[in-house]
PDB file of C-alpha atoms in Angstrom:
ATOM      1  CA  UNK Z   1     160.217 -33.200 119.792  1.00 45.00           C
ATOM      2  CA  UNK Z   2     163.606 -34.909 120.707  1.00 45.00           C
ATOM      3  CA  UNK Z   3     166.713 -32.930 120.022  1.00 47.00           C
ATOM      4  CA  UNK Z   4     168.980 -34.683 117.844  1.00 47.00           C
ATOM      5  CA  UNK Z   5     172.827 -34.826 118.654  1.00 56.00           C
ATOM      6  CA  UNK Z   6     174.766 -32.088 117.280  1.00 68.00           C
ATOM      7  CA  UNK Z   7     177.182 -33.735 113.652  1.00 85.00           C
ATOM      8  CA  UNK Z   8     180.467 -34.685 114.269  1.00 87.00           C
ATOM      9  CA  UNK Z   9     181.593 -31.384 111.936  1.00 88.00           C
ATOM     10  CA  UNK Z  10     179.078 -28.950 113.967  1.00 88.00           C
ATOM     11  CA  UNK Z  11     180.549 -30.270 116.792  1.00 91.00           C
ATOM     12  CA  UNK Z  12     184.227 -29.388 115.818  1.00 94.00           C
ATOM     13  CA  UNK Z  13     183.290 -25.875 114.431  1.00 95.00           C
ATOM     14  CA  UNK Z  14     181.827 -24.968 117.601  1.00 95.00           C
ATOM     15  CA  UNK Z  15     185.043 -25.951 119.208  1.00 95.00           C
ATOM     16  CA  UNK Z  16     187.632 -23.684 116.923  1.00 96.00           C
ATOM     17  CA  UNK Z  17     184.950 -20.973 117.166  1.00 96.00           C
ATOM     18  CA  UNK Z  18     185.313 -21.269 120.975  1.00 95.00           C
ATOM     19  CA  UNK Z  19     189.003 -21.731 120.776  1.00 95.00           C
ATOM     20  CA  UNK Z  20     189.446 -18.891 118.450  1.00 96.00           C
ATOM     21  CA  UNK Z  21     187.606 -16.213 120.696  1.00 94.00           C
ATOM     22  CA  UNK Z  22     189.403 -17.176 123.333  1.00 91.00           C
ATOM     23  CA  UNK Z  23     192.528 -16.663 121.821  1.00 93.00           C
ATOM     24  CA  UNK Z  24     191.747 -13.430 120.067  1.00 93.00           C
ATOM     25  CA  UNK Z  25     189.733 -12.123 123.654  1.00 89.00           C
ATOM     26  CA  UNK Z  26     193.319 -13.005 125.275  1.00 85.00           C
ATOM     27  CA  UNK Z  27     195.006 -10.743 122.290  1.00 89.00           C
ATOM     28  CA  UNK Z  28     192.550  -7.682 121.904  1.00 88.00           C
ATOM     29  CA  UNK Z  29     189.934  -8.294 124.828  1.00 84.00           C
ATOM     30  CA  UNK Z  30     186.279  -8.790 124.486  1.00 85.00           C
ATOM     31  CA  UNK Z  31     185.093  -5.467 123.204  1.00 84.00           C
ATOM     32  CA  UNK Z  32     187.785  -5.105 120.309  1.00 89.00           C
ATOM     33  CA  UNK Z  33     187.390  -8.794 119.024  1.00 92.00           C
ATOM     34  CA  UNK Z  34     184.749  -8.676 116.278  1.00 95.00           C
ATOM     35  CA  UNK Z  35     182.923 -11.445 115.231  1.00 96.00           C
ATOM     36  CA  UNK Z  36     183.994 -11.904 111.666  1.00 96.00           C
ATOM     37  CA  UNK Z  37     187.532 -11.568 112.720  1.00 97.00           C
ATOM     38  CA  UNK Z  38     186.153 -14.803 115.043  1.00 97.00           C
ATOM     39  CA  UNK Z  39     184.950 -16.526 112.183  1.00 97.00           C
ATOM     40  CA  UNK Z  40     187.986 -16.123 110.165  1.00 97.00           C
ATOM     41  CA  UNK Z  41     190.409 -17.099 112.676  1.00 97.00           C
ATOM     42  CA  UNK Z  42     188.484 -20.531 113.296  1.00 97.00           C
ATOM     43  CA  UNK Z  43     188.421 -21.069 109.469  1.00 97.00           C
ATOM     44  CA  UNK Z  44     184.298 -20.923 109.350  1.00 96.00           C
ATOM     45  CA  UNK Z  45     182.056 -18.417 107.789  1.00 95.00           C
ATOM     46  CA  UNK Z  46     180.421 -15.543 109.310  1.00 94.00           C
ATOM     47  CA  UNK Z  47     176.766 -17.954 109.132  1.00 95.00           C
ATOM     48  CA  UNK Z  48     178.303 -20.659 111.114  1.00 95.00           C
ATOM     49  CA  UNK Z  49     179.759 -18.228 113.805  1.00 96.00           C
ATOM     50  CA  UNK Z  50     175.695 -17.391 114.440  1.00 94.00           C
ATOM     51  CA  UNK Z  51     174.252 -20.602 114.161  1.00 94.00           C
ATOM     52  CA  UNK Z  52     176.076 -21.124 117.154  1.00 95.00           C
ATOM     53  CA  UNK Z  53     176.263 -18.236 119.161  1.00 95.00           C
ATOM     54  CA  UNK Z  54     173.615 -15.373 117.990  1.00 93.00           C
ATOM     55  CA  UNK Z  55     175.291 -12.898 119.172  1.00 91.00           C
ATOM     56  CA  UNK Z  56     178.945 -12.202 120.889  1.00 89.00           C
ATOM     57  CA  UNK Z  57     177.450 -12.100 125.009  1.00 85.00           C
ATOM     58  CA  UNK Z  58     176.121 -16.021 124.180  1.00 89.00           C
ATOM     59  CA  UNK Z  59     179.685 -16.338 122.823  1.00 92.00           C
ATOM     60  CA  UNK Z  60     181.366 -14.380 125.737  1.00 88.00           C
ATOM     61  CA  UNK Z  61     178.850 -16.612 128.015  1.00 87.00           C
ATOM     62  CA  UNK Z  62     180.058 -19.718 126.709  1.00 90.00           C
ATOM     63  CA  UNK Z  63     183.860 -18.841 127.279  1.00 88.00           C
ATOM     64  CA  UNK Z  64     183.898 -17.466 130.806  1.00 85.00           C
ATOM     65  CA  UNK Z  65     180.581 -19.746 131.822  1.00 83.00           C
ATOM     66  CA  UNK Z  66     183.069 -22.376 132.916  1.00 78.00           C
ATOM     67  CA  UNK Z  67     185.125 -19.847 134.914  1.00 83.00           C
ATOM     68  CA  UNK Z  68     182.065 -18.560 136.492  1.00 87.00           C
ATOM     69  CA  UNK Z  69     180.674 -21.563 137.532  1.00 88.00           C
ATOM     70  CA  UNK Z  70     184.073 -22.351 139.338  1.00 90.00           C
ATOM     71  CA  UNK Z  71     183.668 -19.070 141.462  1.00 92.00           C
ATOM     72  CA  UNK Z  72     180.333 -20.381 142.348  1.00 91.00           C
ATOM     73  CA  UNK Z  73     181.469 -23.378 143.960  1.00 93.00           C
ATOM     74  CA  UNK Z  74     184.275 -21.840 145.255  1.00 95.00           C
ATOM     75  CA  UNK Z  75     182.183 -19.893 147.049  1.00 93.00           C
ATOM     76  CA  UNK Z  76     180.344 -22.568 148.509  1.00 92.00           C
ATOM     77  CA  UNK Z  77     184.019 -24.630 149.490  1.00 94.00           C
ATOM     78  CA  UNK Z  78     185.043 -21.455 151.161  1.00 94.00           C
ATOM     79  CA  UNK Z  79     182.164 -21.864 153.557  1.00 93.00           C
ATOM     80  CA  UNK Z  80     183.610 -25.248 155.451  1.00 93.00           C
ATOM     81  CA  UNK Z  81     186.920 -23.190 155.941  1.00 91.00           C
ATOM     82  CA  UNK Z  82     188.124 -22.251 159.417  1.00 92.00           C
ATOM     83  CA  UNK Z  83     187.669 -18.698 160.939  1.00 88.00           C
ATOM     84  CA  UNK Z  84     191.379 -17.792 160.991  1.00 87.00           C
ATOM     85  CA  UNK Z  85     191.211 -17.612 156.664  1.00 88.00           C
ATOM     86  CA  UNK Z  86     189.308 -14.791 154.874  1.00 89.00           C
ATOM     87  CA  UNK Z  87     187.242 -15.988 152.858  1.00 92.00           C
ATOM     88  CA  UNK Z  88     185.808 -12.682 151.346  1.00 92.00           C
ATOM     89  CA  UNK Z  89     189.416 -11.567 150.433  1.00 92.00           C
ATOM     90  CA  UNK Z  90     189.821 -14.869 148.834  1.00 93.00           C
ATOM     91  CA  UNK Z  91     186.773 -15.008 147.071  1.00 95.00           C
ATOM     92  CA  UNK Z  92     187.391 -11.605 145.820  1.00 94.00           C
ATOM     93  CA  UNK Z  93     190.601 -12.130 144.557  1.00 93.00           C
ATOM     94  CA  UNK Z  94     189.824 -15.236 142.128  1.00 94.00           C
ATOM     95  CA  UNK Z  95     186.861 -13.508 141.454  1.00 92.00           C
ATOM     96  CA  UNK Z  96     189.009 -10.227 139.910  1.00 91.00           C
ATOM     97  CA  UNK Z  97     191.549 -12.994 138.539  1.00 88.00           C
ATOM     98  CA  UNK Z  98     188.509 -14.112 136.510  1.00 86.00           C
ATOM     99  CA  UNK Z  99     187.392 -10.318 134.875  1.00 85.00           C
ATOM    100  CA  UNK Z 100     190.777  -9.173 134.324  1.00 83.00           C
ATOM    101  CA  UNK Z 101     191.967 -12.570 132.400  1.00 81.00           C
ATOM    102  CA  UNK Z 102     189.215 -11.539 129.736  1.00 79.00           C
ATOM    103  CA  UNK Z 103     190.162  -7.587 129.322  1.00 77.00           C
ATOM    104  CA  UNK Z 104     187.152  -5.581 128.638  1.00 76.00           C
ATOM    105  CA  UNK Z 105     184.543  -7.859 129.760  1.00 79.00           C
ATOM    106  CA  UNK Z 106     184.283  -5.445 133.384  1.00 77.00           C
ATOM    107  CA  UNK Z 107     181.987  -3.745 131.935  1.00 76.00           C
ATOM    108  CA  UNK Z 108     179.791  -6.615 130.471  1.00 76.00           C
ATOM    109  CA  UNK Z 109     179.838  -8.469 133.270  1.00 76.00           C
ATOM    110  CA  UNK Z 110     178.859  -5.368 135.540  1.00 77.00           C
ATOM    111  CA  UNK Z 111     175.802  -4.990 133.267  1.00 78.00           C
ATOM    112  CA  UNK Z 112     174.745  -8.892 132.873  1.00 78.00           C
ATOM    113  CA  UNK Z 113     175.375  -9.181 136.917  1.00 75.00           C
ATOM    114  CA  UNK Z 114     173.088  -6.077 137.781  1.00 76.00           C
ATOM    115  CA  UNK Z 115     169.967  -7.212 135.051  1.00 80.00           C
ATOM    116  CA  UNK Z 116     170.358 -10.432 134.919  1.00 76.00           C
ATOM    117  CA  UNK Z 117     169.339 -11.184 131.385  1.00 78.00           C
ATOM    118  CA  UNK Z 118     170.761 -12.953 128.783  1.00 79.00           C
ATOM    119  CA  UNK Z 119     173.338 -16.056 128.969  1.00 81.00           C
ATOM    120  CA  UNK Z 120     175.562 -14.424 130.700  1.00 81.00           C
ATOM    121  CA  UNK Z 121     173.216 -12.609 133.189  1.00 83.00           C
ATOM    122  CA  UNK Z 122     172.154 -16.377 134.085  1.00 83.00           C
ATOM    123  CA  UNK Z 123     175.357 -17.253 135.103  1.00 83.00           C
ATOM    124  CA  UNK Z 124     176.430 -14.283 136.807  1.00 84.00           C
ATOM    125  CA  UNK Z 125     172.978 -14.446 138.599  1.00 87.00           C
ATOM    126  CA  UNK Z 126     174.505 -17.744 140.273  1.00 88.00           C
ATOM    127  CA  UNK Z 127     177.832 -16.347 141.194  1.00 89.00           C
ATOM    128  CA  UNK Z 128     175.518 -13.301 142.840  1.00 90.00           C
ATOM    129  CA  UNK Z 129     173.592 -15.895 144.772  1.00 92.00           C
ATOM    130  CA  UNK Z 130     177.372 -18.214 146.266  1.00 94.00           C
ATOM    131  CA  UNK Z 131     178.566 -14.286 146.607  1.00 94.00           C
ATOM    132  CA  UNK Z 132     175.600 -13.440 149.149  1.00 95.00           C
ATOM    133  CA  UNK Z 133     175.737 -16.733 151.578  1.00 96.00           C
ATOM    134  CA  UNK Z 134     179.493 -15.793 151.895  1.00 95.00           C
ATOM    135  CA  UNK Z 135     178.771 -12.558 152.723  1.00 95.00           C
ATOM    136  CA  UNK Z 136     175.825 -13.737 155.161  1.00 95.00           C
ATOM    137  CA  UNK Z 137     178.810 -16.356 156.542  1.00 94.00           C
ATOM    138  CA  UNK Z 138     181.631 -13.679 157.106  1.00 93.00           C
ATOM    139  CA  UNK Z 139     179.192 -11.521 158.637  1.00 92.00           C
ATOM    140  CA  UNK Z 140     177.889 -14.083 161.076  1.00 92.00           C
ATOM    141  CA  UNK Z 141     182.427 -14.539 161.809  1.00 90.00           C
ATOM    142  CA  UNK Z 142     182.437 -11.037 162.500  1.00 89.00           C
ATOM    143  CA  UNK Z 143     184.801 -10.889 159.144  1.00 88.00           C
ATOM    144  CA  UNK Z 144     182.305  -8.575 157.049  1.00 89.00           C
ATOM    145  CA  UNK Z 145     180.438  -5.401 158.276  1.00 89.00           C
ATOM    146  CA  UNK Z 146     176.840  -6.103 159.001  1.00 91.00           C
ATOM    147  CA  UNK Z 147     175.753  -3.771 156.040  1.00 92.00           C
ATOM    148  CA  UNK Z 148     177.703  -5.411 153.216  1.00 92.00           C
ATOM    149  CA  UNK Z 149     175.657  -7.033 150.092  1.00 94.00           C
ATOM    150  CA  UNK Z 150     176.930 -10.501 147.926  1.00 93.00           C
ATOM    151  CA  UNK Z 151     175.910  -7.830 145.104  1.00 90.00           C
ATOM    152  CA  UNK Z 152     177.772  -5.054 146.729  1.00 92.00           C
ATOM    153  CA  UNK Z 153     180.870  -7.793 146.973  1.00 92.00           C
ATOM    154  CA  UNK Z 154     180.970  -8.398 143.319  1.00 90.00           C
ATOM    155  CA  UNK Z 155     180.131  -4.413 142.242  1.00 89.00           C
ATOM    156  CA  UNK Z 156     183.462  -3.385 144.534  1.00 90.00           C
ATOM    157  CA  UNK Z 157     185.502  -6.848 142.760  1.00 91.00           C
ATOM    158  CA  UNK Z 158     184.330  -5.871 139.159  1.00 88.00           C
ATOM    159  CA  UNK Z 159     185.357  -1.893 139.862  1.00 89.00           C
ATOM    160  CA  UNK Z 160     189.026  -3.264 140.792  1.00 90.00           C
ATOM    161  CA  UNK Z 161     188.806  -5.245 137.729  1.00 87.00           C
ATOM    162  CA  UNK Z 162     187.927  -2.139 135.618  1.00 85.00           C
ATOM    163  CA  UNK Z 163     190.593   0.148 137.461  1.00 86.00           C
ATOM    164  CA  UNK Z 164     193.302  -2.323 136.966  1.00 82.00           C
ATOM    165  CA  UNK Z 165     192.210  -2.853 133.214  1.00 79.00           C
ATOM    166  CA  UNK Z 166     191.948   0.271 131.944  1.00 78.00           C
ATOM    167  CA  UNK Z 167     194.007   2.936 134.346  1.00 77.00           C
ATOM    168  CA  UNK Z 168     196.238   1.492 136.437  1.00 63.00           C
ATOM    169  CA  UNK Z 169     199.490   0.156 136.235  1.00 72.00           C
ATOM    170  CA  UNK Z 170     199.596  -3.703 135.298  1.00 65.00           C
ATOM    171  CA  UNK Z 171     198.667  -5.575 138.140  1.00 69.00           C
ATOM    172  CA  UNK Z 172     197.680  -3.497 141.165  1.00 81.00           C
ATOM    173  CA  UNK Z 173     194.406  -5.611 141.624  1.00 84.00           C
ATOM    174  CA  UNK Z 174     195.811  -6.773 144.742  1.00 84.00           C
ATOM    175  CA  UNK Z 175     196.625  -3.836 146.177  1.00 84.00           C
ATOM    176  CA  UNK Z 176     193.459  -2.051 145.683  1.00 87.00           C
ATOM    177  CA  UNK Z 177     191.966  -4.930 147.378  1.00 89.00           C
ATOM    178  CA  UNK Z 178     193.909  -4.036 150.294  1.00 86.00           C
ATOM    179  CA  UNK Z 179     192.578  -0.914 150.116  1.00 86.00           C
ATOM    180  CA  UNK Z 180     189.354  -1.766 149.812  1.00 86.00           C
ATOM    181  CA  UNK Z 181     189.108  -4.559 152.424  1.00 85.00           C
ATOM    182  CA  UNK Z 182     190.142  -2.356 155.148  1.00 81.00           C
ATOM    183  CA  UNK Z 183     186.777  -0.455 154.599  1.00 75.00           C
ATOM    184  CA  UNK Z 184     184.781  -3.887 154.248  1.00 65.00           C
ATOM    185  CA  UNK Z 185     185.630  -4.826 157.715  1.00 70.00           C
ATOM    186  CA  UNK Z 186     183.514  -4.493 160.727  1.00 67.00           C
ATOM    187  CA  UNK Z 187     184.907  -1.469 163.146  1.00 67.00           C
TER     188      UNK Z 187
END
């Protein structure tokens, strides 16, 4: 059976939907935006909203799939880079950047990222993978104790995240990962 193209007006109320939940995850965060107030916002009904995403992880999936993918390959870029730049730290950071941008979704992505399942699980499941050959390069630089996981690496980034998005002040990410990279260091 060959899939047909998607019409020129499913097309465009896929895109508001999209835009929409972006906006109102940038407003509320991903927990607090409901889906109806999604459909409203885009100017669609509550049927289109799940014809296209059946639920709100495929939605959340969709929106920070792109971001995800990026810290992927960034992870893989980061391996040509010379010894004297630390590439874990760097990682790290963009990879905190990413959670915190979409408040609330720490504690999806924690969940999707241990089980794998779902949309987003698939994608985080790729990040997990790029997360452990940088690990397995920093080690082999002498930059990351010979115990540390990739899934250890992205547990510690997405329990920054959390901290910084729900009891810290605004924007101490970057100083708990000081914190924390002085333990991830080999002694």
């Amino acid at each position: 059976m060959t899939e047909h193209p998607r019409r020129s007006d499913a097309r465009r109320n896929r895109a508001r939907l999209i835009e929409a939940a972006t906006a109102l995850f940038d407003e509320v965060g991903v927990n607090a935006a409901a889906m109806n107030d999604i459909a409203r916002r885009a100017g669609v009904g509550p049927g289109t909203l799940w014809r296209h995403f059946p639920d709100k992880e495929a939605l959340t999936a969709e929106i920070v799939g792109q971001s995800l993918d990026g810290l992927a390959t960034l992870a893989i870029e980061l391996l040509d880079e010379p010894p004297s730049r630390d590439i874990l730290r760097e990682w790290v950071s963009a990879l905190v950047r990413h959670i915190t941008r979409y408040r609330g979704i720490a504690t999806s992505y924690a969940r999707a990222a241990h089980t794998g399942d779902g949309p987003l699980g698939t994608r985080c499941l790729a990040v997990e993978q790029a997360a452990t050959e940088l690990v397995r390069h920093a080690r082999a630089r002498g930059q990351a104790r010979t115990d540390l996981t990739g899934s250890e690496l992205i547990e510690m980034a997405t329990a920054v995240a959390w901290v910084n998005e729900t009891t810290a002040p605004p924007d101490t990410a970057e100083r708990l990962l000081d914190l924390v990279f002085e333990g991830l260091r080999p002694r």
